[in-house]
GROMACS .gro file of C-alpha atoms in nm:
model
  382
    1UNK     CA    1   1.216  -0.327   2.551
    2UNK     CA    2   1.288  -0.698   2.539
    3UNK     CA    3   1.614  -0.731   2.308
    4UNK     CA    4   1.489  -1.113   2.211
    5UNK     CA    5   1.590  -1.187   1.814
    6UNK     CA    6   1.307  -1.281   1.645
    7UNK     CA    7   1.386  -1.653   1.479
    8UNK     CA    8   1.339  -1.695   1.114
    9UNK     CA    9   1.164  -1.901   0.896
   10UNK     CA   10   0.844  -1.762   0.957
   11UNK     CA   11   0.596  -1.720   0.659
   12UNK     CA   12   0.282  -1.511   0.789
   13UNK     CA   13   0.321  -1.175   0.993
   14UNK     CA   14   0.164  -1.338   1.300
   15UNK     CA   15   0.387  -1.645   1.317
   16UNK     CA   16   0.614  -1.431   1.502
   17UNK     CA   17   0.380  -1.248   1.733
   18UNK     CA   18   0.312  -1.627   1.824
   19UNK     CA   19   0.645  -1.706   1.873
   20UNK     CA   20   0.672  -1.372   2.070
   21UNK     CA   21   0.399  -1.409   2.315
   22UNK     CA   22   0.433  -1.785   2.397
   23UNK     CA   23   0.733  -1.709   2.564
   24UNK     CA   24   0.519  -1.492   2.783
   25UNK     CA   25   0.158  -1.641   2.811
   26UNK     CA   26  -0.126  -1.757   2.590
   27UNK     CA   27  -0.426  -1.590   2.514
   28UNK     CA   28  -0.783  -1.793   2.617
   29UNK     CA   29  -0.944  -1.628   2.308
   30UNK     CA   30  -0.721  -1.475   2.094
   31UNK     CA   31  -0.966  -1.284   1.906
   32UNK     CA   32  -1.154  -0.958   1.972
   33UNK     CA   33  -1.413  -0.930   1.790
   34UNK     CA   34  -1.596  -0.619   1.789
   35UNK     CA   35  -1.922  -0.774   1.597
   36UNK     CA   36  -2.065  -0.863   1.879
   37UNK     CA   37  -2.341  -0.683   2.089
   38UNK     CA   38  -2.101  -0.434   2.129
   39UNK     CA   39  -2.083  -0.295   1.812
   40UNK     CA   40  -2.396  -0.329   1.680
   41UNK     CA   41  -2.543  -0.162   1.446
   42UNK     CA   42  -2.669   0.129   1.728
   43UNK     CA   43  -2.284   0.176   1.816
   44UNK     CA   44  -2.198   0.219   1.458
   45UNK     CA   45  -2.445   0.476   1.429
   46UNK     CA   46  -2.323   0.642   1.745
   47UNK     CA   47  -1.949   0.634   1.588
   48UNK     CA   48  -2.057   0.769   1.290
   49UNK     CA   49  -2.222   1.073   1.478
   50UNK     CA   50  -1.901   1.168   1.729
   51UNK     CA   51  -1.735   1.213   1.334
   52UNK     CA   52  -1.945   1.527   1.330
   53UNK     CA   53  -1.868   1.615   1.716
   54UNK     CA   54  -1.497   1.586   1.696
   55UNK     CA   55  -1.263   1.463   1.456
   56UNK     CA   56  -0.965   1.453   1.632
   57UNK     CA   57  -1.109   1.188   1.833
   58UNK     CA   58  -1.191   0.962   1.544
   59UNK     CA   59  -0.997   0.747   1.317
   60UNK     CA   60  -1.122   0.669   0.922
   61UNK     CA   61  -1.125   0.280   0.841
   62UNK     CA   62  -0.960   0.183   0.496
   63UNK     CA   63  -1.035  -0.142   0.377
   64UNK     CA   64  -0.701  -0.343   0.211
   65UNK     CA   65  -0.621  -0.643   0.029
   66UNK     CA   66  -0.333  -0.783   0.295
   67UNK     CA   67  -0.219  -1.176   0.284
   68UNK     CA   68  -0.494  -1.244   0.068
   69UNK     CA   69  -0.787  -1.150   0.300
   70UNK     CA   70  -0.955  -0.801   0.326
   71UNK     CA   71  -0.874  -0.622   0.643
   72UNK     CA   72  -0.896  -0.280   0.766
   73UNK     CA   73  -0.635  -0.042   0.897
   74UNK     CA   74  -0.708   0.269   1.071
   75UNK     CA   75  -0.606   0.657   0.896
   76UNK     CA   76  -0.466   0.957   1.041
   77UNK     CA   77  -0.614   1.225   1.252
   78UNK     CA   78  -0.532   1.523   1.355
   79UNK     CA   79  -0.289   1.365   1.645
   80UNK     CA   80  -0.092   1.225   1.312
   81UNK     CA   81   0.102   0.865   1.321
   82UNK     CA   82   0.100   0.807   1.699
   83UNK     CA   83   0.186   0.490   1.874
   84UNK     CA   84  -0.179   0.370   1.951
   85UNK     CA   85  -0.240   0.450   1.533
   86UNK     CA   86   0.032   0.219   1.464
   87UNK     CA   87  -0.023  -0.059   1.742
   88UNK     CA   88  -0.415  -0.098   1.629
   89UNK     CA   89  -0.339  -0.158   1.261
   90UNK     CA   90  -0.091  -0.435   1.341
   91UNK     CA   91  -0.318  -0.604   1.558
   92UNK     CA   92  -0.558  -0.598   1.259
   93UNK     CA   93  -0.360  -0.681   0.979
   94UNK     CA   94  -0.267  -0.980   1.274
   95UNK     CA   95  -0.603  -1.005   1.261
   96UNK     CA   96  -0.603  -1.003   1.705
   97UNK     CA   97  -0.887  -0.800   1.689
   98UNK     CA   98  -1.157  -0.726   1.421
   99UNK     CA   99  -1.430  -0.453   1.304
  100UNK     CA  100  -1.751  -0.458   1.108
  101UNK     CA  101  -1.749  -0.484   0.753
  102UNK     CA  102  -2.004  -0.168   0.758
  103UNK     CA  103  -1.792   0.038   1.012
  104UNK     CA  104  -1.674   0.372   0.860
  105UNK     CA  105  -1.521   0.527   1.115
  106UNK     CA  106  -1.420   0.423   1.469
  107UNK     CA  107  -1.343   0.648   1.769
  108UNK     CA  108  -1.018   0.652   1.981
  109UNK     CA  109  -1.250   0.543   2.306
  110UNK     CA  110  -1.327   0.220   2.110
  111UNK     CA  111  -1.002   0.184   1.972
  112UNK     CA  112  -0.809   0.199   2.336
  113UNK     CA  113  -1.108  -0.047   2.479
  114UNK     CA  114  -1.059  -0.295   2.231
  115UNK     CA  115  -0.680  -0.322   2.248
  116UNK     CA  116  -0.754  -0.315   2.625
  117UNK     CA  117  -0.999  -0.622   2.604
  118UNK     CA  118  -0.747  -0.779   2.405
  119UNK     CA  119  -0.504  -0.761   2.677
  120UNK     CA  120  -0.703  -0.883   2.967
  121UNK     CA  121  -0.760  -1.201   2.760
  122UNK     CA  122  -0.376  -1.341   2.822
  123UNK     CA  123  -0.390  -1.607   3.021
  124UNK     CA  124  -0.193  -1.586   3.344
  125UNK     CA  125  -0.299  -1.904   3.491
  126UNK     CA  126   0.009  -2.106   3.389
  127UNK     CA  127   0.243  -1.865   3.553
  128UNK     CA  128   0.364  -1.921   3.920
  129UNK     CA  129   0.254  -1.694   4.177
  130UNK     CA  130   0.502  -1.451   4.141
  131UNK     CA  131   0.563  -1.393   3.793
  132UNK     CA  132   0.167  -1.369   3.783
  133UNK     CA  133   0.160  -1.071   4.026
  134UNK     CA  134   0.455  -0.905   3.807
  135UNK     CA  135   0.249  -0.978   3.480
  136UNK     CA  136  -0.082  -0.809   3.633
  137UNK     CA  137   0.102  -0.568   3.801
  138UNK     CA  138   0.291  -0.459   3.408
  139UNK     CA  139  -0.139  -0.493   3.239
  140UNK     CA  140  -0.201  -0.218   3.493
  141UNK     CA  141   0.082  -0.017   3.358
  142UNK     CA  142   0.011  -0.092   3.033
  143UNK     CA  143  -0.399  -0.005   3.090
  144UNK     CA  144  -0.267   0.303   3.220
  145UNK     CA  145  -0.036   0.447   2.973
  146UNK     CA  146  -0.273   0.301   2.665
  147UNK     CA  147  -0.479   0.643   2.629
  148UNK     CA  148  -0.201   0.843   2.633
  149UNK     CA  149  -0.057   0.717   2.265
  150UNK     CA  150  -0.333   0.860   2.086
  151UNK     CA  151  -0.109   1.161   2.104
  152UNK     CA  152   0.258   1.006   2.128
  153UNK     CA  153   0.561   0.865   2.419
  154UNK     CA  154   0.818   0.943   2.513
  155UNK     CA  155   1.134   0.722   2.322
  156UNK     CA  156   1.532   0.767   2.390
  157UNK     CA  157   1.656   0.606   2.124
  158UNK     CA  158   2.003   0.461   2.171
  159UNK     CA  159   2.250   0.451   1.866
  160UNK     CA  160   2.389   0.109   1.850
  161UNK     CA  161   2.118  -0.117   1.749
  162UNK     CA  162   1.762  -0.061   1.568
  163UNK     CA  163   1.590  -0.194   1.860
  164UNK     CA  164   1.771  -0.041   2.147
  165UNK     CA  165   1.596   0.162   2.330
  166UNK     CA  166   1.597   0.409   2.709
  167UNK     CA  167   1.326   0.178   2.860
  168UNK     CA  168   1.013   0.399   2.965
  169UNK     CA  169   0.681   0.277   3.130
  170UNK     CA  170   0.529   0.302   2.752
  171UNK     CA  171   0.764   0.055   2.594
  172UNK     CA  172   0.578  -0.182   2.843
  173UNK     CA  173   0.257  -0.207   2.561
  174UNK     CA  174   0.452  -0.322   2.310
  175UNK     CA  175   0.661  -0.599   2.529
  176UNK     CA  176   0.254  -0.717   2.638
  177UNK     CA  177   0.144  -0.720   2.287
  178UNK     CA  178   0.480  -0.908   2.125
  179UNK     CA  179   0.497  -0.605   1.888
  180UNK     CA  180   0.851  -0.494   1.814
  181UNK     CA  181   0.955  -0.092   1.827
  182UNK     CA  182   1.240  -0.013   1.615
  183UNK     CA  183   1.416   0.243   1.462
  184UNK     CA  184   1.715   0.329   1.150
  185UNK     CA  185   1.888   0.575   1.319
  186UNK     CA  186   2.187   0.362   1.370
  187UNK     CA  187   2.583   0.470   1.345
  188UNK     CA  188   2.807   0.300   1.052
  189UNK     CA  189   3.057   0.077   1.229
  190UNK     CA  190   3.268   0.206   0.928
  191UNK     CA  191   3.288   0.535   1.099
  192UNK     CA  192   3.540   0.439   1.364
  193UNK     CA  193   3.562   0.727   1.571
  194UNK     CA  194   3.190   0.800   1.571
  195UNK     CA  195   3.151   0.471   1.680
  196UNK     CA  196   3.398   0.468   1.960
  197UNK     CA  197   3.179   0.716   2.144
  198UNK     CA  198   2.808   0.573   2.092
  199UNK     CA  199   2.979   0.166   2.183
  200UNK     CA  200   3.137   0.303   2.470
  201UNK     CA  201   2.831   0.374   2.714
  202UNK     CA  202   2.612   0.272   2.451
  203UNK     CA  203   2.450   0.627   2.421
  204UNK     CA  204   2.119   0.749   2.410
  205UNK     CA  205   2.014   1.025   2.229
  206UNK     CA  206   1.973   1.247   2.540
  207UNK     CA  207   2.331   1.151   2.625
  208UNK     CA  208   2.471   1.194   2.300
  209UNK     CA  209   2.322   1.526   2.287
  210UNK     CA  210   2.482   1.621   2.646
  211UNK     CA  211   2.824   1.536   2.508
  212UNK     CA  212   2.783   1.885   2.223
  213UNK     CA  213   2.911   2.122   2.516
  214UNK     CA  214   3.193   2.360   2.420
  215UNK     CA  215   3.540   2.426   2.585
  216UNK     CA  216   3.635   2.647   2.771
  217UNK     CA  217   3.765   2.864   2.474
  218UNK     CA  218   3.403   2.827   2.379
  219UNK     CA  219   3.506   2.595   2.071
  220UNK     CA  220   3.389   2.218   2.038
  221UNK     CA  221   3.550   1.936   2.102
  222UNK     CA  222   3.655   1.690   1.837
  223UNK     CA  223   3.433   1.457   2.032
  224UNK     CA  224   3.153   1.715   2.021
  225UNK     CA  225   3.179   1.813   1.629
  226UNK     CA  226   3.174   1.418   1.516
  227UNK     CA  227   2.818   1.415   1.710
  228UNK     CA  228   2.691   1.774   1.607
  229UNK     CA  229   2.809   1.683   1.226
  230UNK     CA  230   2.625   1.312   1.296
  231UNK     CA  231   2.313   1.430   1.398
  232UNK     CA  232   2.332   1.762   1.075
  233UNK     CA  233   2.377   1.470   0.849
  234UNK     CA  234   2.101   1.238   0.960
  235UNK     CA  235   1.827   1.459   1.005
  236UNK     CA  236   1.583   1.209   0.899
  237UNK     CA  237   1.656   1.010   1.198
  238UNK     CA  238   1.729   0.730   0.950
  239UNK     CA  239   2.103   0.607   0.809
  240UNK     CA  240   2.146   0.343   0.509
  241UNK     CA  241   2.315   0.118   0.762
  242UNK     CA  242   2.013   0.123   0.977
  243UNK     CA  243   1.805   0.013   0.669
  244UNK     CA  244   2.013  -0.265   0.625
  245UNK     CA  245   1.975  -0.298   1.016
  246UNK     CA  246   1.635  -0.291   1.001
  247UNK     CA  247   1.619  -0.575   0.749
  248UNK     CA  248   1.796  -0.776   0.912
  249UNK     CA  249   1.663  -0.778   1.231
  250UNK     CA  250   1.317  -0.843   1.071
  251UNK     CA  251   1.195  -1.161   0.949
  252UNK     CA  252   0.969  -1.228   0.647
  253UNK     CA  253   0.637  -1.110   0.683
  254UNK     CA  254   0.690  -0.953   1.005
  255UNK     CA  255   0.511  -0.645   1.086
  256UNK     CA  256   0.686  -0.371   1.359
  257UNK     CA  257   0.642  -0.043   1.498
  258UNK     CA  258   0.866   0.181   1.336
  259UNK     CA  259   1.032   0.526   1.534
  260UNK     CA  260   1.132   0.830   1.291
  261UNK     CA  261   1.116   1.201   1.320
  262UNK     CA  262   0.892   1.156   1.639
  263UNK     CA  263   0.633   0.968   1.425
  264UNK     CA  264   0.539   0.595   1.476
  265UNK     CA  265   0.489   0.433   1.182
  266UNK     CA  266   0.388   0.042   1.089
  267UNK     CA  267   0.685  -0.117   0.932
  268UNK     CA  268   0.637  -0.397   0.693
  269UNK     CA  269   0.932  -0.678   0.598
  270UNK     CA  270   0.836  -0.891   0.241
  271UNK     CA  271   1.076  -1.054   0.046
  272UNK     CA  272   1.340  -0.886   0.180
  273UNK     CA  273   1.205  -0.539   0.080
  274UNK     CA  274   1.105  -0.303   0.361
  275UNK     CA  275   0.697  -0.129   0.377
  276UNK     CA  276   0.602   0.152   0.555
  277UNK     CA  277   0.196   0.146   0.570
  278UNK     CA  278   0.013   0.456   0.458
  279UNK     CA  279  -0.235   0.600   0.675
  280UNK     CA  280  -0.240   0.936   0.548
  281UNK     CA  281  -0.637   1.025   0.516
  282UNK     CA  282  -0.580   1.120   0.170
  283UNK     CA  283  -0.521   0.772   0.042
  284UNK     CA  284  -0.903   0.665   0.162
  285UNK     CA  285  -1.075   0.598  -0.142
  286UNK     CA  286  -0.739   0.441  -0.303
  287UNK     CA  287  -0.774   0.081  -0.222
  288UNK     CA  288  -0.440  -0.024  -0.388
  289UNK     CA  289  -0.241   0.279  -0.210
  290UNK     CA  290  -0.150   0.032   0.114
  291UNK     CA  291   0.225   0.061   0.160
  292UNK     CA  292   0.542   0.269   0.044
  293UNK     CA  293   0.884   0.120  -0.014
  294UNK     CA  294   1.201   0.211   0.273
  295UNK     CA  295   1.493   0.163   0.027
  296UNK     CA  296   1.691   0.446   0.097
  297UNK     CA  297   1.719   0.790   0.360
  298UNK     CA  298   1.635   1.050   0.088
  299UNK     CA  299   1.278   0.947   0.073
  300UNK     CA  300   1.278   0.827  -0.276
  301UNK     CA  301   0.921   0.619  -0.204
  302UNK     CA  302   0.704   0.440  -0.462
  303UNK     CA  303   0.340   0.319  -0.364
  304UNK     CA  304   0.272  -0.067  -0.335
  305UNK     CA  305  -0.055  -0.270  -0.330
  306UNK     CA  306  -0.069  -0.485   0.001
  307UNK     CA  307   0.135  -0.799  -0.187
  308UNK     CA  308   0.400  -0.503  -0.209
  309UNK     CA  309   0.363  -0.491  -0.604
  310UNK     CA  310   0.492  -0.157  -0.739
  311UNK     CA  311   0.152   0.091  -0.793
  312UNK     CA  312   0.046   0.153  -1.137
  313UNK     CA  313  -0.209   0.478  -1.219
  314UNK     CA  314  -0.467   0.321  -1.441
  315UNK     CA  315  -0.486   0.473  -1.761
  316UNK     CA  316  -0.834   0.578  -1.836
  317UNK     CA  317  -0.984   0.456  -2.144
  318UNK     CA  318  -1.131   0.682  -2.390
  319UNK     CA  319  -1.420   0.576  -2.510
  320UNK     CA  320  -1.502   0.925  -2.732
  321UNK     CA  321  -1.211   0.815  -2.970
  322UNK     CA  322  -1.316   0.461  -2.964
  323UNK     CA  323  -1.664   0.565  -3.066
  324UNK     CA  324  -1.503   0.747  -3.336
  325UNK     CA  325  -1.248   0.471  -3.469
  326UNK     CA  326  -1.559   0.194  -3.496
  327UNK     CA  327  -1.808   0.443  -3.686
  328UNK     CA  328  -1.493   0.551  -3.918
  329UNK     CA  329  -1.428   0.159  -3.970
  330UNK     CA  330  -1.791   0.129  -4.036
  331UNK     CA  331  -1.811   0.416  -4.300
  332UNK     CA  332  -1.495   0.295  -4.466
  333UNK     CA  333  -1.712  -0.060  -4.475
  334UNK     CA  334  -1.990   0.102  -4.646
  335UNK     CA  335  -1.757   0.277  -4.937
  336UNK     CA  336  -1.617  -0.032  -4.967
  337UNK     CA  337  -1.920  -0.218  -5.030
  338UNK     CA  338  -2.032   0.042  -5.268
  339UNK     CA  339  -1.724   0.052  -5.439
  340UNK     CA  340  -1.707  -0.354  -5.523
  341UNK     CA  341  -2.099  -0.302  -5.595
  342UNK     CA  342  -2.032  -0.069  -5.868
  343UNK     CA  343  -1.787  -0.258  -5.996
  344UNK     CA  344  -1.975  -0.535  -6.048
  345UNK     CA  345  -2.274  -0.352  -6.189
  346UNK     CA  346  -1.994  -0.187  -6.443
  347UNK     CA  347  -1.894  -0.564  -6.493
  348UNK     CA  348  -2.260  -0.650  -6.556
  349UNK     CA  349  -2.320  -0.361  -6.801
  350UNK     CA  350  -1.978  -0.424  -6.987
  351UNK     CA  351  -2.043  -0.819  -7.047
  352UNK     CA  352  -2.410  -0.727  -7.153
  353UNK     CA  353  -2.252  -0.459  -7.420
  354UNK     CA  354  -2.020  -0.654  -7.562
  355UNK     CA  355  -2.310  -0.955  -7.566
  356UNK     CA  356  -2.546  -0.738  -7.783
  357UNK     CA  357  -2.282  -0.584  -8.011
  358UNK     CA  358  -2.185  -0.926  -8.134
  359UNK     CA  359  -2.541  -1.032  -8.172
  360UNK     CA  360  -2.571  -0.743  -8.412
  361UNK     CA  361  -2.258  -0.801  -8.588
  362UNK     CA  362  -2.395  -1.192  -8.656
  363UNK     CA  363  -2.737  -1.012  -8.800
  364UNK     CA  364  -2.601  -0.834  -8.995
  365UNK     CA  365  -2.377  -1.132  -9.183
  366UNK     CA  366  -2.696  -1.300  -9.229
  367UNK     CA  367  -2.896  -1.010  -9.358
  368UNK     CA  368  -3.058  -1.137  -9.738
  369UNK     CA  369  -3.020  -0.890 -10.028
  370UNK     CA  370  -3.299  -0.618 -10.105
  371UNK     CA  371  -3.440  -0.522 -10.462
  372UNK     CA  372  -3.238  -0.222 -10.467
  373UNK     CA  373  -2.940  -0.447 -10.487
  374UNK     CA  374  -3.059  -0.680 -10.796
  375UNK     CA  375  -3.015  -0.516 -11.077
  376UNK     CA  376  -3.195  -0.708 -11.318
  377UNK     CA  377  -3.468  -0.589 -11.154
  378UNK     CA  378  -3.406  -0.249 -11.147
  379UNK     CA  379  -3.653   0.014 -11.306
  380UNK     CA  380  -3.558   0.203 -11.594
  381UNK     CA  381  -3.755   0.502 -11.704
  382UNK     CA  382  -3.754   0.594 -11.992
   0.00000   0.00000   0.00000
């Protein structure tokens, strides 16, 4: 692996795959695009029938929200996180190559082909003679070992850095592409003694393991119980200084391949927080499941959207008791307006009442006397 420093400053993810592969060679078109004859609308169909032949050899497509565009990233089979899972979702949220809109699933044939066309594109024609036979002779390597990550590589990760690495024929794909490997599993320089040993010969994990032999008296070294207590405590293949490693080795935006517990997962930097992307198949129909925060070794995730806002479960809204709420309003309306109609029909009745009874009070004040009330005119028998 090439132990360049990415430079900073950069604002999109593929500002520093640019930045990466000029130093190398530029690409003549730097965009695969599988919407061409090749994946018409008969190869989708063909896809979409190897999902019933064998689906270990085919990869779901989950459609995201990343940088403001709508991209797709590739889910999980049966063969897990692998390498060539993780390198073909960078290159598409770096939007190097591209599938169709109505493509549900893809196969691993057309996923090595397309990184593989992507490849051949580099142009080699500003390179000297020399460094242009080493550059086609390293594309043959890398054409080579490309079918073999569907399933994993080989790594030997060394102690002393998050991007130190045993160099292997695999690492050569990810020098070609400008994608970085990493990993957390880093020592704390705190720990003096530890570190002693791994800075010494700068130690792989194949060496480090080597040194766990026991004396003679068949009891271990101090040398040997620092590593075997090391390795007990860090079974996660991840430390919290190897977080803080990990972000700052990484620039903004920058997307990486990241090494843990023999799985290769895509490793996202934003705003100084750290990603991991979720492939897991179960997350397919949950749009704004994309990523998982890397704060800490204990696992302690929460899910993001792909602007790496924290999740939120929507709450779902029950219409039954709002239903119930509008016709109790509407009842209570209706008593309401019966009740102030009464009222004024009591007010009506009272005001006529009281209109008539003093009518009849002023009638009778005005009433003339009868003959039963004159007596001179009364009748006497006699």
């Amino acid at each position: 692996m090439s132990d360049n420093k990415p430079s900073s400053g950069r604002l999109r993810s593929n500002s520093y795959d640019q930045a990466m592969s000029s130093e190398h060679l530029t690409v003549n078109k730097p965009i695969v695009n599988n919407s061409s004859s090749e994946f018409d609308r008969k190869s989708c169909e063909t896809i979409q029938r190897n999902n019933d032949d064998d689906d270990d050899d085919v990869y779901s497509i989950k459609w995201i929200e990343f940088n403001h565009q709508r991209l797709p990233i590739l889910l999980q089979n049966m063969n897990g996180p692998c390498p060539l899972l993780a390198i073909a979702n960078i290159l598409l949220l770096r939007k190097r190559i591209f599938l169709p809109s109505n493509l549900n699933v893809i196969s691993t044939e057309h996923v090595i082909a397309t990184i593989a066309e992507y490849i051949l594109q580099f142009d080699t024609t500003k390179l000297n003679d020399e460094k242009r036979i080493n550059y086609e002779r390293n594309i043959q390597d890398a054409l080579a070992v490309l079918p073999k990550l569907k399933t994993g590589m080989d790594v030997n990760l060394k102690f002393n850095g998050v991007d130190k690495f045993e160099y292997t024929p695999e690492c050569i794909i990810f020098d070609l592409l400008g994608i970085q490997l990493l990993h957390g599993w880093v020592v704390d320089p705190q720990d003096k003694e530890l570190q002693k040993i791994i800075q010494s010969n700068a130690l792989s994990y194949n060496q480090l393991i080597e040194k766990i032999i026991p004396q003679t008296d068949g009891n271990l070294s101090r040398e040997s119980l620092l590593i075997q207590q090391f390795l007990e405590e860090n079974r996660s293949q991840l430390t919290h200084y190897g977080i803080l490693q990990l972000n700052t080795i990484m620039v903004d935006n920058q997307l990486a391949v990241l090494f843990r517990n023999n799985h290769f997962n895509t490793i996202w930097k934003n705003k100084n927080q750290l990603f991991l992307l979720v492939s897991d198949q179960g997350y397919l129909n949950h749009p704004s499941i994309v990523f998982e925060t890397l704060t800490d070794i204990d696992n302690n995730s929460t899910f993001t959207n792909g602007y790496g806002d924290i999740w939120q479960k929507s709450v779902p809204v029950d219409t039954t008791r709002d239903r119930d709420l509008a016709i109790a309003m509407h009842k209570q309306q209706q008593r309401q307006y019966r009740e102030e109609q009464l009222y004024q029909q009591q007010q009506q009745h009272s005001q006529r009442y009281y209109h008539e009874e003093n009518s009849n009070k002023s009638r009778k004040k005005q009433r003339h006397p009868s003959y039963d009330d004159d007596q001179d005119c009364a009748c006497i028998l006699s």
